[in-house]
């Protein structure tokens, strides 16, 4: 059983297009995240949602708009794609977000490899 | 100074070797610490949480030194299958659960 799943796995698109990535977790977790891993493999938080509410927006351009229809799903919509958006986008989830190791343990989806041409 | 820094690597070791990775963090308010393993073109997978008293899971031992603000990961009796990039991650606490990752250390175990 897949714990955290993302679609699509690969996304190749032209500059200026709008695209969405979907994420679902079946772990019963309350908190979900989007991370971006660039070509240098550096993994950086973008957004965090707890039970459908945004709790982190890590100075991401407003072309990126996350949406959480329920606590098991977190989607990412990107408008007007730019070359610099090319990266791997990982969704993750955790039991919660307050301090305490168990609650913070985050489990990652397989990633969406976005290439903007 | 980066918030979380790791040994640059790559580490090339023979099978059976013991290898240690260090990771330093700059924010003394950091509360939770983790080691992740990432295989090429795959997602990071949680290897272990790091507890204040140190913890062990089979061949893997993680330690935390709050005074010096670093965590370490020791791998004993390295296997070929241990070849991967090892990422340390730190949670500051009360910042929405975000993990700050180090840049990763690549390990290559050779026969």
PDB file of C-alpha atoms in Angstrom:
ATOM      1  CA  UNK A   1       0.000   0.000   0.000  1.00  0.00           C
ATOM      2  CA  UNK A   2       1.344   3.397  -0.975  1.00  0.00           C
ATOM      3  CA  UNK A   3       1.551   5.712   2.014  1.00  0.00           C
ATOM      4  CA  UNK A   4       2.172   9.010   0.228  1.00  0.00           C
ATOM      5  CA  UNK A   5       1.447   9.127  -3.477  1.00  0.00           C
ATOM      6  CA  UNK A   6       1.916  11.874  -6.041  1.00  0.00           C
ATOM      7  CA  UNK A   7       0.787  12.366  -9.606  1.00  0.00           C
ATOM      8  CA  UNK A   8       2.167  12.787 -12.102  1.00  0.00           C
ATOM      9  CA  UNK A   9       5.603  11.277 -11.664  1.00  0.00           C
ATOM     10  CA  UNK A  10       7.026  13.227 -14.592  1.00  0.00           C
ATOM     11  CA  UNK A  11       5.852  16.531 -16.022  1.00  0.00           C
ATOM     12  CA  UNK A  12       7.427  18.158 -19.060  1.00  0.00           C
ATOM     13  CA  UNK A  13       5.941  21.461 -20.146  1.00  0.00           C
ATOM     14  CA  UNK A  14       6.638  24.746 -21.864  1.00  0.00           C
ATOM     15  CA  UNK A  15       7.436  28.026 -20.154  1.00  0.00           C
ATOM     16  CA  UNK A  16       4.350  30.044 -19.387  1.00  0.00           C
ATOM     17  CA  UNK A  17       2.044  27.048 -18.945  1.00  0.00           C
ATOM     18  CA  UNK A  18       0.033  26.278 -15.816  1.00  0.00           C
ATOM     19  CA  UNK A  19       0.294  22.839 -14.227  1.00  0.00           C
ATOM     20  CA  UNK A  20      -0.868  20.978 -11.120  1.00  0.00           C
ATOM     21  CA  UNK A  21       0.630  18.227  -8.998  1.00  0.00           C
ATOM     22  CA  UNK A  22      -1.506  16.105  -6.698  1.00  0.00           C
ATOM     23  CA  UNK A  23      -0.620  14.406  -3.451  1.00  0.00           C
ATOM     24  CA  UNK A  24      -2.510  11.977  -1.256  1.00  0.00           C
ATOM     25  CA  UNK A  25      -1.579  10.245   1.979  1.00  0.00           C
ATOM     26  CA  UNK A  26      -3.338   7.288   3.578  1.00  0.00           C
ATOM     27  CA  UNK A  27      -1.445   7.426   6.876  1.00  0.00           C
ATOM     28  CA  UNK A  28      -4.113   9.376   8.711  1.00  0.00           C
ATOM     29  CA  UNK A  29      -1.657  12.216   9.252  1.00  0.00           C
ATOM     30  CA  UNK A  30      -2.774  15.763  10.014  1.00  0.00           C
ATOM     31  CA  UNK A  31       0.108  17.658   8.412  1.00  0.00           C
ATOM     32  CA  UNK A  32       1.279  17.727   4.821  1.00  0.00           C
ATOM     33  CA  UNK A  33       4.147  19.500   3.101  1.00  0.00           C
ATOM     34  CA  UNK A  34       5.570  20.460  -0.248  1.00  0.00           C
ATOM     35  CA  UNK A  35       9.331  20.440  -0.710  1.00  0.00           C
ATOM     36  CA  UNK A  36      11.414  21.390  -3.728  1.00  0.00           C
ATOM     37  CA  UNK A  37      14.679  19.637  -4.558  1.00  0.00           C
ATOM     38  CA  UNK A  38      16.742  21.538  -7.075  1.00  0.00           C
ATOM     39  CA  UNK A  39      19.447  20.327  -9.435  1.00  0.00           C
ATOM     40  CA  UNK A  40      22.038  20.588  -6.666  1.00  0.00           C
ATOM     41  CA  UNK A  41      19.938  18.148  -4.617  1.00  0.00           C
ATOM     42  CA  UNK A  42      19.155  20.751  -1.978  1.00  0.00           C
ATOM     43  CA  UNK A  43      15.780  19.977  -0.394  1.00  0.00           C
ATOM     44  CA  UNK A  44      13.789  22.996   0.770  1.00  0.00           C
ATOM     45  CA  UNK A  45      10.360  23.412   2.362  1.00  0.00           C
ATOM     46  CA  UNK A  46       7.775  25.357   0.387  1.00  0.00           C
ATOM     47  CA  UNK A  47       4.476  24.924   2.214  1.00  0.00           C
ATOM     48  CA  UNK A  48       2.989  23.169   5.188  1.00  0.00           C
ATOM     49  CA  UNK A  49      -0.693  22.464   5.859  1.00  0.00           C
ATOM     50  CA  UNK A  50      -2.233  21.171   9.038  1.00  0.00           C
ATOM     51  CA  UNK A  51      -5.734  19.753   8.746  1.00  0.00           C
ATOM     52  CA  UNK A  52      -6.406  21.794   5.595  1.00  0.00           C
ATOM     53  CA  UNK A  53      -5.012  25.032   6.991  1.00  0.00           C
ATOM     54  CA  UNK A  54      -1.879  26.720   5.686  1.00  0.00           C
ATOM     55  CA  UNK A  55       0.739  27.055   8.407  1.00  0.00           C
ATOM     56  CA  UNK A  56       3.929  27.667   6.429  1.00  0.00           C
ATOM     57  CA  UNK A  57       4.459  29.657   3.283  1.00  0.00           C
ATOM     58  CA  UNK A  58       8.188  29.790   2.878  1.00  0.00           C
ATOM     59  CA  UNK A  59       8.464  32.941   0.714  1.00  0.00           C
ATOM     60  CA  UNK A  60       7.484  31.039  -2.374  1.00  0.00           C
ATOM     61  CA  UNK A  61       6.437  33.137  -5.411  1.00  0.00           C
ATOM     62  CA  UNK A  62       2.686  33.557  -5.558  1.00  0.00           C
ATOM     63  CA  UNK A  63       2.665  31.679  -8.867  1.00  0.00           C
ATOM     64  CA  UNK A  64       2.657  28.625  -6.585  1.00  0.00           C
ATOM     65  CA  UNK A  65      -0.694  28.012  -4.947  1.00  0.00           C
ATOM     66  CA  UNK A  66      -1.248  25.009  -2.710  1.00  0.00           C
ATOM     67  CA  UNK A  67      -4.697  23.708  -1.915  1.00  0.00           C
ATOM     68  CA  UNK A  68      -5.810  21.151   0.615  1.00  0.00           C
ATOM     69  CA  UNK A  69      -9.380  19.948   0.031  1.00  0.00           C
ATOM     70  CA  UNK A  70      -9.103  17.638   3.051  1.00  0.00           C
ATOM     71  CA  UNK A  71      -6.353  16.551   5.370  1.00  0.00           C
ATOM     72  CA  UNK A  72      -5.429  13.569   3.199  1.00  0.00           C
ATOM     73  CA  UNK A  73      -4.813  15.637   0.076  1.00  0.00           C
ATOM     74  CA  UNK A  74      -2.520  18.500  -0.788  1.00  0.00           C
ATOM     75  CA  UNK A  75      -2.246  19.795  -4.323  1.00  0.00           C
ATOM     76  CA  UNK A  76       0.143  22.291  -5.846  1.00  0.00           C
ATOM     77  CA  UNK A  77      -0.811  24.508  -8.745  1.00  0.00           C
ATOM     78  CA  UNK A  78       1.867  26.451 -10.559  1.00  0.00           C
ATOM     79  CA  UNK A  79       1.014  29.332 -12.882  1.00  0.00           C
ATOM     80  CA  UNK A  80       3.192  30.792 -15.617  1.00  0.00           C
ATOM     81  CA  UNK A  81       5.926  28.205 -15.300  1.00  0.00           C
ATOM     82  CA  UNK A  82       9.512  29.432 -15.551  1.00  0.00           C
ATOM     83  CA  UNK A  83      12.742  27.616 -16.386  1.00  0.00           C
ATOM     84  CA  UNK A  84      13.846  27.952 -12.769  1.00  0.00           C
ATOM     85  CA  UNK A  85      10.846  25.940 -11.623  1.00  0.00           C
ATOM     86  CA  UNK A  86      12.446  22.803 -13.041  1.00  0.00           C
ATOM     87  CA  UNK A  87      13.075  20.566 -10.043  1.00  0.00           C
ATOM     88  CA  UNK A  88      11.722  17.557  -8.217  1.00  0.00           C
ATOM     89  CA  UNK A  89       8.733  18.382  -6.022  1.00  0.00           C
ATOM     90  CA  UNK A  90       8.137  16.126  -3.044  1.00  0.00           C
ATOM     91  CA  UNK A  91       5.030  15.891  -0.974  1.00  0.00           C
ATOM     92  CA  UNK A  92       5.408  14.679   2.619  1.00  0.00           C
ATOM     93  CA  UNK A  93       3.203  14.102   5.628  1.00  0.00           C
ATOM     94  CA  UNK A  94       3.589  13.784   9.380  1.00  0.00           C
ATOM     95  CA  UNK A  95       1.323  13.051  12.323  1.00  0.00           C
ATOM     96  CA  UNK A  96       1.451  16.676  13.372  1.00  0.00           C
ATOM     97  CA  UNK A  97       3.688  19.688  13.381  1.00  0.00           C
ATOM     98  CA  UNK A  98       4.256  20.566  17.007  1.00  0.00           C
ATOM     99  CA  UNK A  99       7.534  19.585  18.570  1.00  0.00           C
ATOM    100  CA  UNK A 100       8.304  16.000  19.412  1.00  0.00           C
ATOM    101  CA  UNK A 101      10.175  13.583  17.205  1.00  0.00           C
ATOM    102  CA  UNK A 102       7.355  11.174  16.483  1.00  0.00           C
ATOM    103  CA  UNK A 103       5.010  13.923  15.407  1.00  0.00           C
ATOM    104  CA  UNK A 104       7.601  15.493  13.173  1.00  0.00           C
ATOM    105  CA  UNK A 105       8.682  12.302  11.414  1.00  0.00           C
ATOM    106  CA  UNK A 106       7.907  13.065   7.806  1.00  0.00           C
ATOM    107  CA  UNK A 107       7.234  10.513   5.110  1.00  0.00           C
ATOM    108  CA  UNK A 108       7.810  11.486   1.520  1.00  0.00           C
ATOM    109  CA  UNK A 109       6.002  10.707  -1.692  1.00  0.00           C
ATOM    110  CA  UNK A 110       7.933   9.479  -4.742  1.00  0.00           C
ATOM    111  CA  UNK A 111       8.327  12.973  -6.173  1.00  0.00           C
ATOM    112  CA  UNK A 112       7.244  14.753  -9.337  1.00  0.00           C
ATOM    113  CA  UNK A 113      10.072  15.578 -11.717  1.00  0.00           C
ATOM    114  CA  UNK A 114       9.101  18.845 -13.401  1.00  0.00           C
ATOM    115  CA  UNK A 115      10.976  19.980 -16.486  1.00  0.00           C
ATOM    116  CA  UNK A 116      10.173  23.369 -17.952  1.00  0.00           C
ATOM    117  CA  UNK A 117      11.392  23.886 -21.522  1.00  0.00           C
TER     118      UNK A 117
ATOM    119  CA  UNK B   1      26.604  29.977   7.727  1.00  0.00           C
ATOM    120  CA  UNK B   2      24.057  27.445   6.540  1.00  0.00           C
ATOM    121  CA  UNK B   3      21.418  26.400   9.046  1.00  0.00           C
ATOM    122  CA  UNK B   4      22.290  22.727   8.654  1.00  0.00           C
ATOM    123  CA  UNK B   5      25.639  21.577   7.298  1.00  0.00           C
ATOM    124  CA  UNK B   6      26.984  18.150   6.530  1.00  0.00           C
ATOM    125  CA  UNK B   7      30.314  16.616   5.618  1.00  0.00           C
ATOM    126  CA  UNK B   8      30.618  17.250   1.894  1.00  0.00           C
ATOM    127  CA  UNK B   9      31.567  13.701   0.854  1.00  0.00           C
ATOM    128  CA  UNK B  10      31.567  11.663  -1.234  1.00  0.00           C
ATOM    129  CA  UNK B  11      32.659   8.883   1.075  1.00  0.00           C
ATOM    130  CA  UNK B  12      34.057   5.865  -0.736  1.00  0.00           C
ATOM    131  CA  UNK B  13      34.481   2.918   1.607  1.00  0.00           C
ATOM    132  CA  UNK B  14      35.010  -0.836   1.236  1.00  0.00           C
ATOM    133  CA  UNK B  15      32.373  -3.313   2.306  1.00  0.00           C
ATOM    134  CA  UNK B  16      32.573  -4.020   5.998  1.00  0.00           C
ATOM    135  CA  UNK B  17      33.982  -0.610   6.878  1.00  0.00           C
ATOM    136  CA  UNK B  18      32.638   1.646   9.579  1.00  0.00           C
ATOM    137  CA  UNK B  19      31.739   5.120   8.401  1.00  0.00           C
ATOM    138  CA  UNK B  20      30.584   8.174  10.335  1.00  0.00           C
ATOM    139  CA  UNK B  21      28.751  11.270   9.158  1.00  0.00           C
ATOM    140  CA  UNK B  22      28.436  14.499  11.065  1.00  0.00           C
ATOM    141  CA  UNK B  23      25.876  17.235  10.727  1.00  0.00           C
ATOM    142  CA  UNK B  24      25.978  20.613  12.482  1.00  0.00           C
ATOM    143  CA  UNK B  25      23.057  22.936  13.034  1.00  0.00           C
ATOM    144  CA  UNK B  26      23.128  26.609  13.877  1.00  0.00           C
ATOM    145  CA  UNK B  27      19.836  27.206  15.667  1.00  0.00           C
ATOM    146  CA  UNK B  28      20.004  26.319  19.344  1.00  0.00           C
ATOM    147  CA  UNK B  29      16.179  26.192  19.415  1.00  0.00           C
ATOM    148  CA  UNK B  30      16.267  23.062  17.236  1.00  0.00           C
ATOM    149  CA  UNK B  31      14.157  20.364  18.811  1.00  0.00           C
ATOM    150  CA  UNK B  32      13.895  17.285  16.619  1.00  0.00           C
ATOM    151  CA  UNK B  33      16.556  15.644  14.531  1.00  0.00           C
ATOM    152  CA  UNK B  34      16.467  13.027  11.831  1.00  0.00           C
ATOM    153  CA  UNK B  35      18.568  11.086   9.378  1.00  0.00           C
ATOM    154  CA  UNK B  36      17.134  10.328   5.976  1.00  0.00           C
ATOM    155  CA  UNK B  37      18.486   8.168   3.201  1.00  0.00           C
ATOM    156  CA  UNK B  38      17.946   9.107  -0.432  1.00  0.00           C
ATOM    157  CA  UNK B  39      18.717   6.773  -3.304  1.00  0.00           C
ATOM    158  CA  UNK B  40      19.356   8.182  -6.763  1.00  0.00           C
ATOM    159  CA  UNK B  41      16.154   9.592  -8.288  1.00  0.00           C
ATOM    160  CA  UNK B  42      14.081   8.449  -5.316  1.00  0.00           C
ATOM    161  CA  UNK B  43      12.415  10.141  -2.382  1.00  0.00           C
ATOM    162  CA  UNK B  44      14.113  10.653   0.986  1.00  0.00           C
ATOM    163  CA  UNK B  45      13.291   7.790   3.328  1.00  0.00           C
ATOM    164  CA  UNK B  46      13.392   8.195   7.077  1.00  0.00           C
ATOM    165  CA  UNK B  47      16.305   6.205   8.432  1.00  0.00           C
ATOM    166  CA  UNK B  48      15.990   7.152  12.071  1.00  0.00           C
ATOM    167  CA  UNK B  49      15.028   9.884  14.459  1.00  0.00           C
ATOM    168  CA  UNK B  50      17.819  11.043  16.732  1.00  0.00           C
ATOM    169  CA  UNK B  51      17.057  11.061  20.423  1.00  0.00           C
ATOM    170  CA  UNK B  52      18.872  12.962  23.139  1.00  0.00           C
ATOM    171  CA  UNK B  53      20.231   9.785  24.671  1.00  0.00           C
ATOM    172  CA  UNK B  54      21.396   8.440  21.317  1.00  0.00           C
ATOM    173  CA  UNK B  55      19.799   5.495  19.612  1.00  0.00           C
ATOM    174  CA  UNK B  56      20.733   2.424  17.677  1.00  0.00           C
ATOM    175  CA  UNK B  57      18.982   0.440  14.992  1.00  0.00           C
ATOM    176  CA  UNK B  58      20.956  -2.583  13.914  1.00  0.00           C
ATOM    177  CA  UNK B  59      24.149  -1.383  12.261  1.00  0.00           C
ATOM    178  CA  UNK B  60      23.131   2.266  12.534  1.00  0.00           C
ATOM    179  CA  UNK B  61      23.794   4.477  15.553  1.00  0.00           C
ATOM    180  CA  UNK B  62      22.680   8.087  15.824  1.00  0.00           C
ATOM    181  CA  UNK B  63      23.903  10.545  18.423  1.00  0.00           C
ATOM    182  CA  UNK B  64      22.969  14.076  19.379  1.00  0.00           C
ATOM    183  CA  UNK B  65      25.275  16.589  21.021  1.00  0.00           C
ATOM    184  CA  UNK B  66      23.213  19.626  21.961  1.00  0.00           C
ATOM    185  CA  UNK B  67      26.115  21.493  23.540  1.00  0.00           C
ATOM    186  CA  UNK B  68      28.123  21.410  20.319  1.00  0.00           C
ATOM    187  CA  UNK B  69      25.027  21.424  18.115  1.00  0.00           C
ATOM    188  CA  UNK B  70      25.719  18.426  15.991  1.00  0.00           C
ATOM    189  CA  UNK B  71      24.253  15.045  15.220  1.00  0.00           C
ATOM    190  CA  UNK B  72      26.100  12.037  13.916  1.00  0.00           C
ATOM    191  CA  UNK B  73      25.334   8.794  12.154  1.00  0.00           C
ATOM    192  CA  UNK B  74      27.568   5.764  12.431  1.00  0.00           C
ATOM    193  CA  UNK B  75      27.201   2.859  10.041  1.00  0.00           C
ATOM    194  CA  UNK B  76      28.980  -0.335  11.017  1.00  0.00           C
ATOM    195  CA  UNK B  77      29.809  -3.233   8.710  1.00  0.00           C
ATOM    196  CA  UNK B  78      28.870  -1.292   5.571  1.00  0.00           C
ATOM    197  CA  UNK B  79      26.967  -3.149   2.878  1.00  0.00           C
ATOM    198  CA  UNK B  80      26.859  -2.420  -0.835  1.00  0.00           C
ATOM    199  CA  UNK B  81      23.184  -1.595  -0.335  1.00  0.00           C
ATOM    200  CA  UNK B  82      24.105   1.239   2.028  1.00  0.00           C
ATOM    201  CA  UNK B  83      25.310   3.268  -0.964  1.00  0.00           C
ATOM    202  CA  UNK B  84      23.070   6.344  -1.047  1.00  0.00           C
ATOM    203  CA  UNK B  85      22.971   9.990  -0.028  1.00  0.00           C
ATOM    204  CA  UNK B  86      22.404  10.566   3.675  1.00  0.00           C
ATOM    205  CA  UNK B  87      20.540  13.709   4.646  1.00  0.00           C
ATOM    206  CA  UNK B  88      20.297  15.128   8.115  1.00  0.00           C
ATOM    207  CA  UNK B  89      17.206  17.151   8.954  1.00  0.00           C
ATOM    208  CA  UNK B  90      16.389  19.460  11.824  1.00  0.00           C
ATOM    209  CA  UNK B  91      13.069  20.743  13.113  1.00  0.00           C
ATOM    210  CA  UNK B  92      13.278  24.095  14.878  1.00  0.00           C
ATOM    211  CA  UNK B  93       9.997  23.692  16.695  1.00  0.00           C
ATOM    212  CA  UNK B  94       6.836  25.762  16.389  1.00  0.00           C
ATOM    213  CA  UNK B  95       7.592  26.560  12.756  1.00  0.00           C
ATOM    214  CA  UNK B  96       4.859  24.528  11.201  1.00  0.00           C
ATOM    215  CA  UNK B  97       6.830  21.310  11.312  1.00  0.00           C
ATOM    216  CA  UNK B  98       9.241  22.323   8.604  1.00  0.00           C
ATOM    217  CA  UNK B  99      12.418  20.308   8.322  1.00  0.00           C
ATOM    218  CA  UNK B 100      15.630  22.036   7.379  1.00  0.00           C
ATOM    219  CA  UNK B 101      17.838  19.646   5.471  1.00  0.00           C
ATOM    220  CA  UNK B 102      21.559  19.498   5.068  1.00  0.00           C
ATOM    221  CA  UNK B 103      22.972  19.232   1.587  1.00  0.00           C
ATOM    222  CA  UNK B 104      23.495  15.504   1.964  1.00  0.00           C
ATOM    223  CA  UNK B 105      26.547  13.267   2.057  1.00  0.00           C
ATOM    224  CA  UNK B 106      27.029  10.701  -0.646  1.00  0.00           C
ATOM    225  CA  UNK B 107      28.209   7.277   0.438  1.00  0.00           C
ATOM    226  CA  UNK B 108      29.550   4.712  -1.984  1.00  0.00           C
ATOM    227  CA  UNK B 109      30.337   1.264  -0.611  1.00  0.00           C
ATOM    228  CA  UNK B 110      32.624  -0.762  -2.879  1.00  0.00           C
ATOM    229  CA  UNK B 111      33.149  -4.528  -2.959  1.00  0.00           C
TER     230      UNK B 111
END
